[in-house]
């Protein structure tokens, strides 16, 4: 069966975090951005991915470890200056109650002029268990970049974001893209351990506060934590 990051019978379904729920880091002081021209940059980073249950039986002499892929889709109406829209990170031998060693920047955009800023940013993250050994992530990405269906779907996603289509339409296309990626991952579970989605938009005020806030999204098997940083021009370091 093809990989389905939004499996209809998925044990740990996707969660869209309510707008009032982000956990605000108390060490940061926020100041409201009155106009978009004050905005100089946006960064989205993974703070941590905590695996509560890898859904692998542990019995002697087998320690119950799992080989995991972290699959990330980031789509915006502005170019990501840090990485490509799809990222695959591998983690061999992960047990229960372990954090995946990652602190990746997954979206980065700077424009000191404030003339062009992202209107929307969509994130889908999925932790997928491999039934066999992990493949080299770089080799997978190289194969994907030569795949016509993959490149066509990426162009479609970028166009959808720039034309300000709804988050639902973007997520539906990401589902299709994940099926193409799944073909190159090899023998993986068709049902991920966890999949989450989160949309940020200028219209809903996600860029209105300067500073860093931590957004936590728990699921049954995996907890995701992200840091969203919004920078003002006067806060930029020369």
PDB file of C-alpha atoms in Angstrom:
ATOM      1  CA  UNK A   1       0.000   0.000   0.000  1.00  0.00           C
ATOM      2  CA  UNK A   2       1.193   3.514  -0.822  1.00  0.00           C
ATOM      3  CA  UNK A   3       2.196   5.838   1.983  1.00  0.00           C
ATOM      4  CA  UNK A   4      -0.770   7.835   3.290  1.00  0.00           C
ATOM      5  CA  UNK A   5       0.317  10.600   5.658  1.00  0.00           C
ATOM      6  CA  UNK A   6      -3.358  11.288   6.428  1.00  0.00           C
ATOM      7  CA  UNK A   7      -4.516   7.689   6.842  1.00  0.00           C
ATOM      8  CA  UNK A   8      -8.307   7.381   7.404  1.00  0.00           C
ATOM      9  CA  UNK A   9      -7.734   4.860  10.203  1.00  0.00           C
ATOM     10  CA  UNK A  10      -4.581   6.432  11.531  1.00  0.00           C
ATOM     11  CA  UNK A  11      -4.125   5.820  15.268  1.00  0.00           C
ATOM     12  CA  UNK A  12      -2.613   9.257  15.815  1.00  0.00           C
ATOM     13  CA  UNK A  13      -4.528  11.577  13.472  1.00  0.00           C
ATOM     14  CA  UNK A  14      -3.420  14.951  12.216  1.00  0.00           C
ATOM     15  CA  UNK A  15      -4.052  17.888  14.508  1.00  0.00           C
ATOM     16  CA  UNK A  16      -4.562  21.510  13.511  1.00  0.00           C
ATOM     17  CA  UNK A  17      -3.546  23.512  16.546  1.00  0.00           C
ATOM     18  CA  UNK A  18      -6.153  26.124  17.594  1.00  0.00           C
ATOM     19  CA  UNK A  19      -5.049  29.726  17.258  1.00  0.00           C
ATOM     20  CA  UNK A  20      -5.349  30.332  21.018  1.00  0.00           C
ATOM     21  CA  UNK A  21      -3.185  27.371  21.978  1.00  0.00           C
ATOM     22  CA  UNK A  22       0.460  28.258  21.101  1.00  0.00           C
ATOM     23  CA  UNK A  23       2.705  28.084  24.153  1.00  0.00           C
ATOM     24  CA  UNK A  24       4.458  31.433  24.494  1.00  0.00           C
ATOM     25  CA  UNK A  25       8.013  31.279  25.800  1.00  0.00           C
ATOM     26  CA  UNK A  26       8.122  33.557  28.889  1.00  0.00           C
ATOM     27  CA  UNK A  27      11.738  34.579  28.306  1.00  0.00           C
ATOM     28  CA  UNK A  28      10.812  36.579  25.219  1.00  0.00           C
ATOM     29  CA  UNK A  29       9.297  40.070  25.171  1.00  0.00           C
ATOM     30  CA  UNK A  30       6.956  40.792  22.278  1.00  0.00           C
ATOM     31  CA  UNK A  31       6.173  44.032  20.515  1.00  0.00           C
ATOM     32  CA  UNK A  32       3.362  44.429  18.056  1.00  0.00           C
ATOM     33  CA  UNK A  33       4.239  45.136  14.425  1.00  0.00           C
ATOM     34  CA  UNK A  34       1.921  47.884  13.273  1.00  0.00           C
ATOM     35  CA  UNK A  35       2.696  47.717   9.538  1.00  0.00           C
ATOM     36  CA  UNK A  36       4.094  45.041   7.242  1.00  0.00           C
ATOM     37  CA  UNK A  37       7.003  47.364   6.306  1.00  0.00           C
ATOM     38  CA  UNK A  38       8.303  46.890   9.861  1.00  0.00           C
ATOM     39  CA  UNK A  39       8.705  43.171   9.246  1.00  0.00           C
ATOM     40  CA  UNK A  40      12.200  42.067   8.219  1.00  0.00           C
ATOM     41  CA  UNK A  41      12.174  38.278   8.511  1.00  0.00           C
ATOM     42  CA  UNK A  42      10.453  35.045   9.513  1.00  0.00           C
ATOM     43  CA  UNK A  43      12.060  31.788  10.634  1.00  0.00           C
ATOM     44  CA  UNK A  44      10.407  28.472  11.530  1.00  0.00           C
ATOM     45  CA  UNK A  45      12.569  25.929  13.351  1.00  0.00           C
ATOM     46  CA  UNK A  46      12.016  22.489  14.834  1.00  0.00           C
ATOM     47  CA  UNK A  47      12.610  22.747  18.570  1.00  0.00           C
ATOM     48  CA  UNK A  48      12.128  19.018  19.239  1.00  0.00           C
ATOM     49  CA  UNK A  49      10.316  15.886  18.095  1.00  0.00           C
ATOM     50  CA  UNK A  50       9.600  13.600  21.063  1.00  0.00           C
ATOM     51  CA  UNK A  51       8.687   9.972  20.335  1.00  0.00           C
ATOM     52  CA  UNK A  52       6.461   8.690  23.126  1.00  0.00           C
ATOM     53  CA  UNK A  53       5.622   5.353  21.497  1.00  0.00           C
ATOM     54  CA  UNK A  54       7.387   3.973  18.410  1.00  0.00           C
ATOM     55  CA  UNK A  55       4.796   1.175  18.172  1.00  0.00           C
ATOM     56  CA  UNK A  56       7.495  -1.505  18.158  1.00  0.00           C
ATOM     57  CA  UNK A  57       7.203  -4.493  20.480  1.00  0.00           C
ATOM     58  CA  UNK A  58      10.081  -4.956  22.935  1.00  0.00           C
ATOM     59  CA  UNK A  59      10.917  -8.469  24.079  1.00  0.00           C
ATOM     60  CA  UNK A  60      14.175 -10.218  24.910  1.00  0.00           C
ATOM     61  CA  UNK A  61      16.599 -10.014  23.187  1.00  0.00           C
ATOM     62  CA  UNK A  62      15.042  -7.320  20.961  1.00  0.00           C
ATOM     63  CA  UNK A  63      15.141  -3.801  22.467  1.00  0.00           C
ATOM     64  CA  UNK A  64      12.081  -2.494  20.594  1.00  0.00           C
ATOM     65  CA  UNK A  65      13.913   0.141  18.543  1.00  0.00           C
ATOM     66  CA  UNK A  66      12.555   1.621  15.303  1.00  0.00           C
ATOM     67  CA  UNK A  67      14.117   3.234  12.247  1.00  0.00           C
ATOM     68  CA  UNK A  68      12.278   6.492  11.583  1.00  0.00           C
ATOM     69  CA  UNK A  69      11.969   9.074   8.824  1.00  0.00           C
ATOM     70  CA  UNK A  70      10.967  12.653   9.617  1.00  0.00           C
ATOM     71  CA  UNK A  71       9.220  13.989   6.524  1.00  0.00           C
ATOM     72  CA  UNK A  72       8.648  17.759   6.268  1.00  0.00           C
ATOM     73  CA  UNK A  73       6.606  19.746   3.740  1.00  0.00           C
ATOM     74  CA  UNK A  74       6.810  23.555   3.889  1.00  0.00           C
ATOM     75  CA  UNK A  75       4.838  25.584   1.345  1.00  0.00           C
ATOM     76  CA  UNK A  76       4.677  29.382   1.178  1.00  0.00           C
ATOM     77  CA  UNK A  77       3.814  32.112  -1.288  1.00  0.00           C
ATOM     78  CA  UNK A  78       7.371  33.448  -0.841  1.00  0.00           C
ATOM     79  CA  UNK A  79      10.618  31.542  -1.532  1.00  0.00           C
ATOM     80  CA  UNK A  80      12.181  29.565   1.300  1.00  0.00           C
ATOM     81  CA  UNK A  81      15.729  30.930   1.501  1.00  0.00           C
ATOM     82  CA  UNK A  82      16.933  28.066   3.720  1.00  0.00           C
ATOM     83  CA  UNK A  83      15.881  24.714   2.258  1.00  0.00           C
ATOM     84  CA  UNK A  84      13.674  23.118  -0.378  1.00  0.00           C
ATOM     85  CA  UNK A  85       9.929  22.566   0.185  1.00  0.00           C
ATOM     86  CA  UNK A  86      10.448  18.884   1.043  1.00  0.00           C
ATOM     87  CA  UNK A  87      12.954  17.573   3.571  1.00  0.00           C
ATOM     88  CA  UNK A  88      13.685  14.008   4.679  1.00  0.00           C
ATOM     89  CA  UNK A  89      15.701  13.293   7.848  1.00  0.00           C
ATOM     90  CA  UNK A  90      16.613   9.764   9.000  1.00  0.00           C
ATOM     91  CA  UNK A  91      16.887   8.470  12.574  1.00  0.00           C
ATOM     92  CA  UNK A  92      18.047   4.875  13.151  1.00  0.00           C
ATOM     93  CA  UNK A  93      17.354   2.881  16.321  1.00  0.00           C
ATOM     94  CA  UNK A  94      14.874   5.142  18.118  1.00  0.00           C
ATOM     95  CA  UNK A  95      13.243   3.846  21.311  1.00  0.00           C
ATOM     96  CA  UNK A  96      10.202   4.932  23.255  1.00  0.00           C
ATOM     97  CA  UNK A  97      10.416   8.244  25.147  1.00  0.00           C
ATOM     98  CA  UNK A  98      13.295   9.537  23.027  1.00  0.00           C
ATOM     99  CA  UNK A  99      13.730  12.901  21.305  1.00  0.00           C
ATOM    100  CA  UNK A 100      14.907  12.922  17.707  1.00  0.00           C
ATOM    101  CA  UNK A 101      18.211  14.858  17.587  1.00  0.00           C
ATOM    102  CA  UNK A 102      17.190  17.700  15.314  1.00  0.00           C
ATOM    103  CA  UNK A 103      17.001  21.483  15.515  1.00  0.00           C
ATOM    104  CA  UNK A 104      16.468  22.235  11.844  1.00  0.00           C
ATOM    105  CA  UNK A 105      15.456  25.530  10.282  1.00  0.00           C
ATOM    106  CA  UNK A 106      12.651  24.567   7.921  1.00  0.00           C
ATOM    107  CA  UNK A 107      11.582  28.011   6.702  1.00  0.00           C
ATOM    108  CA  UNK A 108      13.695  31.172   6.499  1.00  0.00           C
ATOM    109  CA  UNK A 109      12.812  34.428   4.769  1.00  0.00           C
ATOM    110  CA  UNK A 110      14.430  37.879   5.094  1.00  0.00           C
ATOM    111  CA  UNK A 111      13.511  41.114   3.322  1.00  0.00           C
ATOM    112  CA  UNK A 112      14.816  44.235   5.048  1.00  0.00           C
ATOM    113  CA  UNK A 113      12.739  46.460   2.792  1.00  0.00           C
ATOM    114  CA  UNK A 114       9.470  45.053   4.075  1.00  0.00           C
ATOM    115  CA  UNK A 115       8.019  45.326   0.559  1.00  0.00           C
ATOM    116  CA  UNK A 116       7.387  41.592   0.190  1.00  0.00           C
ATOM    117  CA  UNK A 117       6.484  39.348   3.102  1.00  0.00           C
ATOM    118  CA  UNK A 118       4.917  35.869   3.237  1.00  0.00           C
ATOM    119  CA  UNK A 119       1.143  35.969   3.189  1.00  0.00           C
ATOM    120  CA  UNK A 120       0.826  32.315   4.132  1.00  0.00           C
ATOM    121  CA  UNK A 121       2.995  29.421   5.271  1.00  0.00           C
ATOM    122  CA  UNK A 122       1.820  25.807   5.493  1.00  0.00           C
ATOM    123  CA  UNK A 123       3.628  23.046   7.379  1.00  0.00           C
ATOM    124  CA  UNK A 124       3.024  19.287   7.340  1.00  0.00           C
ATOM    125  CA  UNK A 125       5.308  17.042   9.406  1.00  0.00           C
ATOM    126  CA  UNK A 126       5.127  13.265   9.575  1.00  0.00           C
ATOM    127  CA  UNK A 127       7.126  10.621  11.465  1.00  0.00           C
ATOM    128  CA  UNK A 128       7.210   7.382   9.484  1.00  0.00           C
ATOM    129  CA  UNK A 129       8.538   4.003  10.608  1.00  0.00           C
ATOM    130  CA  UNK A 130      10.664   1.945   8.221  1.00  0.00           C
ATOM    131  CA  UNK A 131      10.136  -1.818   8.186  1.00  0.00           C
ATOM    132  CA  UNK A 132      13.704  -2.214   6.935  1.00  0.00           C
ATOM    133  CA  UNK A 133      16.951  -0.283   7.201  1.00  0.00           C
ATOM    134  CA  UNK A 134      16.875   3.416   6.378  1.00  0.00           C
ATOM    135  CA  UNK A 135      17.804   4.637   2.925  1.00  0.00           C
ATOM    136  CA  UNK A 136      20.216   7.507   2.383  1.00  0.00           C
ATOM    137  CA  UNK A 137      18.173  10.721   2.530  1.00  0.00           C
ATOM    138  CA  UNK A 138      20.416  12.490   0.020  1.00  0.00           C
ATOM    139  CA  UNK A 139      19.975   9.683  -2.518  1.00  0.00           C
ATOM    140  CA  UNK A 140      16.200   9.782  -2.055  1.00  0.00           C
ATOM    141  CA  UNK A 141      16.100  13.537  -2.670  1.00  0.00           C
ATOM    142  CA  UNK A 142      18.298  13.178  -5.747  1.00  0.00           C
ATOM    143  CA  UNK A 143      15.907  10.593  -7.187  1.00  0.00           C
ATOM    144  CA  UNK A 144      12.887  12.733  -6.364  1.00  0.00           C
ATOM    145  CA  UNK A 145      14.328  15.764  -8.130  1.00  0.00           C
ATOM    146  CA  UNK A 146      14.455  13.714 -11.337  1.00  0.00           C
ATOM    147  CA  UNK A 147      10.839  12.552 -10.962  1.00  0.00           C
ATOM    148  CA  UNK A 148       8.422  14.376 -13.292  1.00  0.00           C
ATOM    149  CA  UNK A 149       5.390  13.844 -11.039  1.00  0.00           C
ATOM    150  CA  UNK A 150       7.291  15.199  -8.029  1.00  0.00           C
ATOM    151  CA  UNK A 151       8.428  18.356  -9.836  1.00  0.00           C
ATOM    152  CA  UNK A 152       4.967  18.926 -11.321  1.00  0.00           C
ATOM    153  CA  UNK A 153       3.334  18.710  -7.875  1.00  0.00           C
ATOM    154  CA  UNK A 154       5.906  21.093  -6.382  1.00  0.00           C
ATOM    155  CA  UNK A 155       5.165  23.679  -9.076  1.00  0.00           C
ATOM    156  CA  UNK A 156       1.456  23.207  -8.474  1.00  0.00           C
ATOM    157  CA  UNK A 157       1.854  23.742  -4.728  1.00  0.00           C
ATOM    158  CA  UNK A 158       3.892  26.919  -5.174  1.00  0.00           C
ATOM    159  CA  UNK A 159       1.309  28.297  -7.582  1.00  0.00           C
ATOM    160  CA  UNK A 160      -1.531  27.492  -5.197  1.00  0.00           C
ATOM    161  CA  UNK A 161       0.138  29.351  -2.326  1.00  0.00           C
ATOM    162  CA  UNK A 162       0.908  32.396  -4.498  1.00  0.00           C
ATOM    163  CA  UNK A 163      -2.693  32.498  -5.685  1.00  0.00           C
ATOM    164  CA  UNK A 164      -3.840  32.491  -2.043  1.00  0.00           C
ATOM    165  CA  UNK A 165      -5.861  29.287  -2.307  1.00  0.00           C
ATOM    166  CA  UNK A 166      -7.206  27.754   0.898  1.00  0.00           C
ATOM    167  CA  UNK A 167      -5.121  25.702   3.298  1.00  0.00           C
ATOM    168  CA  UNK A 168      -7.361  22.707   2.587  1.00  0.00           C
ATOM    169  CA  UNK A 169      -6.473  22.758  -1.107  1.00  0.00           C
ATOM    170  CA  UNK A 170      -2.753  23.026  -0.284  1.00  0.00           C
ATOM    171  CA  UNK A 171      -2.923  20.121   2.192  1.00  0.00           C
ATOM    172  CA  UNK A 172      -4.744  17.961  -0.369  1.00  0.00           C
ATOM    173  CA  UNK A 173      -1.903  18.498  -2.839  1.00  0.00           C
ATOM    174  CA  UNK A 174       0.667  17.714  -0.138  1.00  0.00           C
ATOM    175  CA  UNK A 175      -1.082  14.350   0.319  1.00  0.00           C
ATOM    176  CA  UNK A 176      -0.480  13.603  -3.353  1.00  0.00           C
ATOM    177  CA  UNK A 177       3.142  14.721  -3.064  1.00  0.00           C
ATOM    178  CA  UNK A 178       3.689  12.452  -0.035  1.00  0.00           C
ATOM    179  CA  UNK A 179       2.559   9.430  -2.053  1.00  0.00           C
ATOM    180  CA  UNK A 180       5.300  10.152  -4.613  1.00  0.00           C
ATOM    181  CA  UNK A 181       7.893  10.559  -1.832  1.00  0.00           C
ATOM    182  CA  UNK A 182       6.703   7.298  -0.241  1.00  0.00           C
ATOM    183  CA  UNK A 183       7.609   5.342  -3.362  1.00  0.00           C
ATOM    184  CA  UNK A 184      11.260   6.326  -2.887  1.00  0.00           C
ATOM    185  CA  UNK A 185      11.409   5.682   0.861  1.00  0.00           C
ATOM    186  CA  UNK A 186      11.144   1.943   0.296  1.00  0.00           C
ATOM    187  CA  UNK A 187       9.436  -0.456   2.677  1.00  0.00           C
ATOM    188  CA  UNK A 188       7.774   1.826   5.243  1.00  0.00           C
ATOM    189  CA  UNK A 189       4.586   1.622   7.270  1.00  0.00           C
ATOM    190  CA  UNK A 190       1.655   2.891   5.210  1.00  0.00           C
ATOM    191  CA  UNK A 191       0.329   4.480   8.418  1.00  0.00           C
ATOM    192  CA  UNK A 192       2.758   7.012   9.994  1.00  0.00           C
ATOM    193  CA  UNK A 193       3.340   7.185  13.729  1.00  0.00           C
ATOM    194  CA  UNK A 194       2.073  10.775  13.625  1.00  0.00           C
ATOM    195  CA  UNK A 195       1.212  13.503  11.164  1.00  0.00           C
ATOM    196  CA  UNK A 196       0.496  17.134  12.023  1.00  0.00           C
ATOM    197  CA  UNK A 197      -0.357  20.204  10.011  1.00  0.00           C
ATOM    198  CA  UNK A 198      -0.245  23.898  10.820  1.00  0.00           C
ATOM    199  CA  UNK A 199      -0.943  26.977   8.717  1.00  0.00           C
ATOM    200  CA  UNK A 200       0.355  30.496   9.404  1.00  0.00           C
ATOM    201  CA  UNK A 201      -1.121  33.516   7.621  1.00  0.00           C
ATOM    202  CA  UNK A 202      -0.656  37.259   7.709  1.00  0.00           C
ATOM    203  CA  UNK A 203      -4.445  37.641   7.630  1.00  0.00           C
ATOM    204  CA  UNK A 204      -4.843  35.782  10.940  1.00  0.00           C
ATOM    205  CA  UNK A 205      -2.120  37.903  12.557  1.00  0.00           C
ATOM    206  CA  UNK A 206       0.679  35.319  12.793  1.00  0.00           C
ATOM    207  CA  UNK A 207       3.293  37.983  11.905  1.00  0.00           C
ATOM    208  CA  UNK A 208       1.857  40.674  14.198  1.00  0.00           C
ATOM    209  CA  UNK A 209       4.106  39.990  17.193  1.00  0.00           C
ATOM    210  CA  UNK A 210       7.892  40.352  17.021  1.00  0.00           C
ATOM    211  CA  UNK A 211       9.909  37.766  18.938  1.00  0.00           C
ATOM    212  CA  UNK A 212       9.965  33.990  19.249  1.00  0.00           C
ATOM    213  CA  UNK A 213       7.086  31.783  20.295  1.00  0.00           C
ATOM    214  CA  UNK A 214       7.107  28.038  20.815  1.00  0.00           C
ATOM    215  CA  UNK A 215       4.251  26.091  19.248  1.00  0.00           C
ATOM    216  CA  UNK A 216       3.612  22.630  20.696  1.00  0.00           C
ATOM    217  CA  UNK A 217       1.461  20.077  18.889  1.00  0.00           C
ATOM    218  CA  UNK A 218       0.940  16.744  20.709  1.00  0.00           C
ATOM    219  CA  UNK A 219      -0.332  13.514  19.162  1.00  0.00           C
ATOM    220  CA  UNK A 220      -0.829  10.051  20.612  1.00  0.00           C
ATOM    221  CA  UNK A 221       2.628   8.766  19.659  1.00  0.00           C
ATOM    222  CA  UNK A 222       4.753  11.856  18.959  1.00  0.00           C
ATOM    223  CA  UNK A 223       4.915  15.427  20.305  1.00  0.00           C
ATOM    224  CA  UNK A 224       6.113  18.176  17.949  1.00  0.00           C
ATOM    225  CA  UNK A 225       7.565  21.515  19.092  1.00  0.00           C
ATOM    226  CA  UNK A 226       8.419  24.398  16.753  1.00  0.00           C
ATOM    227  CA  UNK A 227       9.871  27.894  17.256  1.00  0.00           C
ATOM    228  CA  UNK A 228       8.428  30.683  15.124  1.00  0.00           C
ATOM    229  CA  UNK A 229      10.546  33.852  15.051  1.00  0.00           C
ATOM    230  CA  UNK A 230       9.242  37.131  13.611  1.00  0.00           C
ATOM    231  CA  UNK A 231      11.866  39.883  13.322  1.00  0.00           C
ATOM    232  CA  UNK A 232      11.442  43.661  12.971  1.00  0.00           C
ATOM    233  CA  UNK A 233      13.874  45.851  11.003  1.00  0.00           C
ATOM    234  CA  UNK A 234      15.029  47.638  14.149  1.00  0.00           C
ATOM    235  CA  UNK A 235      15.842  44.279  15.770  1.00  0.00           C
ATOM    236  CA  UNK A 236      18.093  43.150  12.894  1.00  0.00           C
ATOM    237  CA  UNK A 237      21.783  42.871  13.610  1.00  0.00           C
ATOM    238  CA  UNK A 238      23.944  44.877  11.231  1.00  0.00           C
TER     239      UNK A 238
END
